[in-house]
């Protein structure tokens, strides 16, 4: 069956690949997939990966209770509506909507979507017609979606509503998407922090993908700064109980829509948080290959553990009588088998599948049809992890140079992230940017106090030596490394002395840094004193 697995094959050196994605496809099909198929991995954990899984653009999954602003968040990113959009205070989105790029706007229903060989949704057929009737793809012609795709999910219910059966495995669908997306954004409403039972189960379904999760506290402009502090603390407390991670989760606070802020006292905070989040999302295309590598490594480790579990159960089964009794006993004592495998093969506990879910899945299988351990299959996967994966990782920097892709998401709200034209761009008119485009030298606004200090230091021939100027500069209490950088920027003549203009510039840069702004690496033209510009 596995004729390709010869000893000569195993002696060959590492393979060479044309690209990282092509390499991932090849090593998956030739080295990991045989192990998965031999031990029925796809029936227990995750469907077989197809080419579109490797070729797909980065995807963002939005998850949250109803009316937390998921659909509005997408509209805010795109700066336009998409087919099928519905926004309201009640649960308006009752379906999974994959918002993707298309030359023409339109909708592809779920049943047609899963048979499209160019899309990665074929495995979703296992969730049945009840799900497929509530799944669609909305095509939108916008530059944003040339870099990413976004998945809107049904609003998670609370109270009595969550008792209603959706008719399909909701958390199972979330798990499928979580395994394949690049970012998972959990949205919370500043007025609705309670985590319902269904939301808790949904968050638990995302475990194992903590590195992909970003948390957004939305609609934060609806409360004042004092309430916001309390809400933030309450959210962190609730998340600590559900996520069960030792690290404190990063929460982005803001109001992700295009309407006036109710309380704008936190405008600056919202701008900073929005910039951080959008820069993270913008970087997804650049990091897509690395994410796919990481996911394949996690899958390979799980497949190896699964092989050990299945072969251990096969080994314990009797040859003739008492098979049913032994099967029940093995399922009941699966935790002990986990411990034994962990000790024998030095495997981390975090690599094992969830115990209860594995027990439930095993109850539907015939243990006598399981296969014993095939060390050769495992050796191929070990070699893949040790050599092929390492080679693909080394290719990523080189591929970025030889086959450059658009490193950032463009269009929509992302244009505002890099806005350097309008006066409303991020931090425009602040710090070193203050005064740019204006005819008057910005330093002149505070020039009188700088000149008074300059004269008090007793300049000689209109200049201060470094040792004299240092007395005034160290009064700022900034570190010497920072003051040294300010000196280099201010000493425009590079003669080791500061004249009145240069000293005023130095004190202006100190004020900028003390106010919490960053210093430039080079002096912008609008900060150069007029008397120095000709030179």
CSV table of N, CA and C in Angstrom, one decimal, residues 12-78:
chain,number,residue,atom,x,y,z
A,12,UNK,N,17.3,9.7,1.3
A,12,UNK,CA,17.5,10.8,0.4
A,12,UNK,C,17.6,12.1,1.3
A,13,UNK,N,18.3,13.1,0.8
A,13,UNK,CA,18.4,14.4,1.5
A,13,UNK,C,17.1,15.1,1.4
A,14,UNK,N,17.1,16.3,2.1
A,14,UNK,CA,15.8,17.1,2.1
A,14,UNK,C,15.4,17.5,0.7
A,15,UNK,N,14.1,17.6,0.5
A,15,UNK,CA,13.6,17.9,-0.8
A,15,UNK,C,13.7,19.4,-1.0
A,16,UNK,N,13.8,19.8,-2.3
A,16,UNK,CA,13.8,21.2,-2.7
A,16,UNK,C,12.4,21.6,-3.3
A,17,UNK,N,11.9,22.7,-2.9
A,17,UNK,CA,10.6,23.1,-3.4
A,17,UNK,C,10.6,24.5,-4.1
A,18,UNK,N,9.7,24.7,-5.0
A,18,UNK,CA,9.6,25.9,-5.7
A,18,UNK,C,9.1,27.1,-4.9
A,19,UNK,N,8.2,26.8,-4.0
A,19,UNK,CA,7.7,27.8,-3.1
A,19,UNK,C,7.3,27.1,-1.8
A,20,UNK,N,7.0,28.0,-0.8
A,20,UNK,CA,6.6,27.4,0.5
A,20,UNK,C,5.3,26.7,0.4
A,21,UNK,N,4.3,27.3,-0.2
A,21,UNK,CA,3.0,26.7,-0.3
A,21,UNK,C,3.0,25.4,-1.1
A,22,UNK,N,3.8,25.4,-2.2
A,22,UNK,CA,3.9,24.1,-3.0
A,22,UNK,C,4.6,23.0,-2.1
A,23,UNK,N,5.6,23.5,-1.3
A,23,UNK,CA,6.3,22.5,-0.4
A,23,UNK,C,5.4,22.0,0.6
A,24,UNK,N,4.5,22.8,1.2
A,24,UNK,CA,3.6,22.4,2.2
A,24,UNK,C,2.6,21.4,1.6
A,25,UNK,N,2.1,21.6,0.4
A,25,UNK,CA,1.2,20.7,-0.2
A,25,UNK,C,1.9,19.3,-0.4
A,26,UNK,N,3.1,19.3,-0.9
A,26,UNK,CA,3.8,18.1,-1.2
A,26,UNK,C,4.1,17.3,0.0
A,27,UNK,N,4.7,17.9,1.0
A,27,UNK,CA,5.0,17.1,2.2
A,27,UNK,C,3.8,16.7,3.0
A,28,UNK,N,2.7,17.4,2.9
A,28,UNK,CA,1.5,16.9,3.5
A,28,UNK,C,1.0,15.7,2.8
A,29,UNK,N,0.9,15.7,1.5
A,29,UNK,CA,0.3,14.6,0.7
A,29,UNK,C,1.2,13.4,0.8
A,30,UNK,N,2.5,13.5,0.8
A,30,UNK,CA,3.4,12.4,0.7
A,30,UNK,C,3.9,11.9,2.0
A,31,UNK,N,3.9,12.7,3.1
A,31,UNK,CA,4.5,12.3,4.3
A,31,UNK,C,3.6,12.3,5.5
A,32,UNK,N,2.6,13.2,5.6
A,32,UNK,CA,1.7,13.3,6.7
A,32,UNK,C,0.4,12.6,6.4
A,33,UNK,N,-0.1,12.8,5.2
A,33,UNK,CA,-1.4,12.2,4.9
A,33,UNK,C,-1.4,10.6,5.0
A,34,UNK,N,-0.4,9.9,4.6
A,34,UNK,CA,-0.4,8.5,4.8
A,34,UNK,C,-0.6,8.0,6.3
A,35,UNK,N,0.1,8.8,7.2
A,35,UNK,CA,-0.1,8.5,8.6
A,35,UNK,C,-1.5,8.7,9.0
A,36,UNK,N,-2.1,9.9,8.6
A,36,UNK,CA,-3.5,10.2,8.9
A,36,UNK,C,-4.5,9.2,8.4
A,37,UNK,N,-4.3,8.7,7.2
A,37,UNK,CA,-5.2,7.8,6.6
A,37,UNK,C,-5.1,6.4,7.3
A,38,UNK,N,-3.9,6.0,7.6
A,38,UNK,CA,-3.7,4.7,8.2
A,38,UNK,C,-4.4,4.5,9.5
A,39,UNK,N,-4.4,5.6,10.3
A,39,UNK,CA,-5.0,5.6,11.7
A,39,UNK,C,-6.3,6.3,11.8
A,40,UNK,N,-7.0,6.5,10.6
A,40,UNK,CA,-8.3,7.1,10.6
A,40,UNK,C,-8.4,8.5,11.3
A,41,UNK,N,-7.3,9.3,11.2
A,41,UNK,CA,-7.2,10.6,11.8
A,41,UNK,C,-8.4,11.5,11.5
A,42,UNK,N,-8.9,11.4,10.2
A,42,UNK,CA,-9.9,12.3,9.7
A,42,UNK,C,-11.3,12.1,10.4
A,43,UNK,N,-11.5,10.8,10.8
A,43,UNK,CA,-12.7,10.5,11.5
A,43,UNK,C,-12.8,11.0,12.9
A,44,UNK,N,-11.6,11.2,13.5
A,44,UNK,CA,-11.6,11.6,14.9
A,44,UNK,C,-11.3,13.1,15.1
A,45,UNK,N,-10.6,13.7,14.2
A,45,UNK,CA,-10.1,15.1,14.5
A,45,UNK,C,-10.5,16.1,13.4
A,46,UNK,N,-9.8,16.0,12.3
A,46,UNK,CA,-10.0,17.1,11.3
A,46,UNK,C,-10.0,16.5,9.9
A,47,UNK,N,-10.9,17.0,9.0
A,47,UNK,CA,-10.9,16.4,7.6
A,47,UNK,C,-9.6,16.6,6.9
A,48,UNK,N,-9.4,15.8,5.9
A,48,UNK,CA,-8.2,15.9,5.0
A,48,UNK,C,-8.0,17.2,4.4
A,49,UNK,N,-6.8,17.7,4.4
A,49,UNK,CA,-6.5,19.0,3.8
A,49,UNK,C,-6.5,18.9,2.3
A,50,UNK,N,-7.0,19.9,1.6
A,50,UNK,CA,-7.0,20.0,0.2
A,50,UNK,C,-6.2,21.2,-0.3
A,51,UNK,N,-5.9,21.2,-1.6
A,51,UNK,CA,-5.0,22.3,-2.1
A,51,UNK,C,-5.6,23.7,-1.7
A,52,UNK,N,-6.9,24.0,-1.8
A,52,UNK,CA,-7.4,25.3,-1.5
A,52,UNK,C,-7.1,25.7,0.0
A,53,UNK,N,-6.9,24.7,0.9
A,53,UNK,CA,-6.6,25.0,2.2
A,53,UNK,C,-5.2,25.7,2.3
A,54,UNK,N,-4.3,25.3,1.4
A,54,UNK,CA,-3.0,25.9,1.4
A,54,UNK,C,-2.9,27.2,0.6
A,55,UNK,N,-3.8,27.3,-0.5
A,55,UNK,CA,-3.8,28.4,-1.4
A,55,UNK,C,-4.6,29.6,-0.9
A,56,UNK,N,-5.5,29.4,0.0
A,56,UNK,CA,-6.5,30.4,0.4
A,56,UNK,C,-5.8,31.6,1.0
A,57,UNK,N,-6.4,32.8,0.8
A,57,UNK,CA,-6.0,34.0,1.5
A,57,UNK,C,-6.2,33.9,3.0
A,58,UNK,N,-5.5,34.7,3.8
A,58,UNK,CA,-5.7,34.8,5.2
A,58,UNK,C,-7.2,35.1,5.5
A,59,UNK,N,-7.7,34.4,6.5
A,59,UNK,CA,-9.1,34.6,6.9
A,59,UNK,C,-9.2,35.1,8.4
A,60,UNK,N,-10.2,35.9,8.6
A,60,UNK,CA,-10.5,36.4,9.9
A,60,UNK,C,-11.9,35.9,10.3
A,61,UNK,N,-12.0,35.3,11.5
A,61,UNK,CA,-13.3,34.8,12.0
A,61,UNK,C,-13.8,35.7,13.1
A,62,UNK,N,-15.0,36.2,13.0
A,62,UNK,CA,-15.6,37.1,14.0
A,62,UNK,C,-16.6,36.3,14.8
A,63,UNK,N,-16.4,36.3,16.2
A,63,UNK,CA,-17.2,35.5,17.1
A,63,UNK,C,-17.7,36.5,18.2
A,64,UNK,N,-19.0,36.4,18.5
A,64,UNK,CA,-19.5,37.2,19.6
A,64,UNK,C,-21.0,37.0,19.8
A,65,UNK,N,-21.5,37.4,20.9
A,65,UNK,CA,-22.9,37.3,21.2
A,65,UNK,C,-23.6,38.3,20.3
A,66,UNK,N,-24.9,38.1,20.1
A,66,UNK,CA,-25.7,39.0,19.2
A,66,UNK,C,-25.6,40.4,19.6
A,67,UNK,N,-25.6,41.3,18.6
A,67,UNK,CA,-25.6,42.8,18.8
A,67,UNK,C,-24.3,43.3,19.5
A,68,UNK,N,-23.2,42.6,19.2
A,68,UNK,CA,-21.9,43.1,19.7
A,68,UNK,C,-21.2,43.9,18.6
A,69,UNK,N,-21.8,43.9,17.4
A,69,UNK,CA,-21.2,44.8,16.3
A,69,UNK,C,-20.4,44.0,15.3
A,70,UNK,N,-20.6,42.7,15.2
A,70,UNK,CA,-19.7,41.9,14.3
A,70,UNK,C,-19.9,42.3,12.8
A,71,UNK,N,-21.2,42.4,12.4
A,71,UNK,CA,-21.4,42.8,11.0
A,71,UNK,C,-21.0,44.2,10.8
A,72,UNK,N,-21.3,45.1,11.7
A,72,UNK,CA,-20.9,46.5,11.6
A,72,UNK,C,-19.4,46.6,11.5
A,73,UNK,N,-18.7,45.8,12.2
A,73,UNK,CA,-17.2,45.8,12.2
A,73,UNK,C,-16.7,45.5,10.8
A,74,UNK,N,-17.3,44.5,10.1
A,74,UNK,CA,-17.0,44.2,8.7
A,74,UNK,C,-17.2,45.4,7.8
A,75,UNK,N,-18.4,46.0,8.0
A,75,UNK,CA,-18.7,47.1,7.2
A,75,UNK,C,-17.7,48.3,7.4
A,76,UNK,N,-17.3,48.4,8.6
A,76,UNK,CA,-16.3,49.5,9.0
A,76,UNK,C,-15.0,49.2,8.3
A,77,UNK,N,-14.6,47.9,8.2
A,77,UNK,CA,-13.3,47.6,7.6
A,77,UNK,C,-13.4,47.8,6.0
A,78,UNK,N,-14.5,47.4,5.4
A,78,UNK,CA,-14.7,47.5,4.0
A,78,UNK,C,-15.1,49.0,3.6
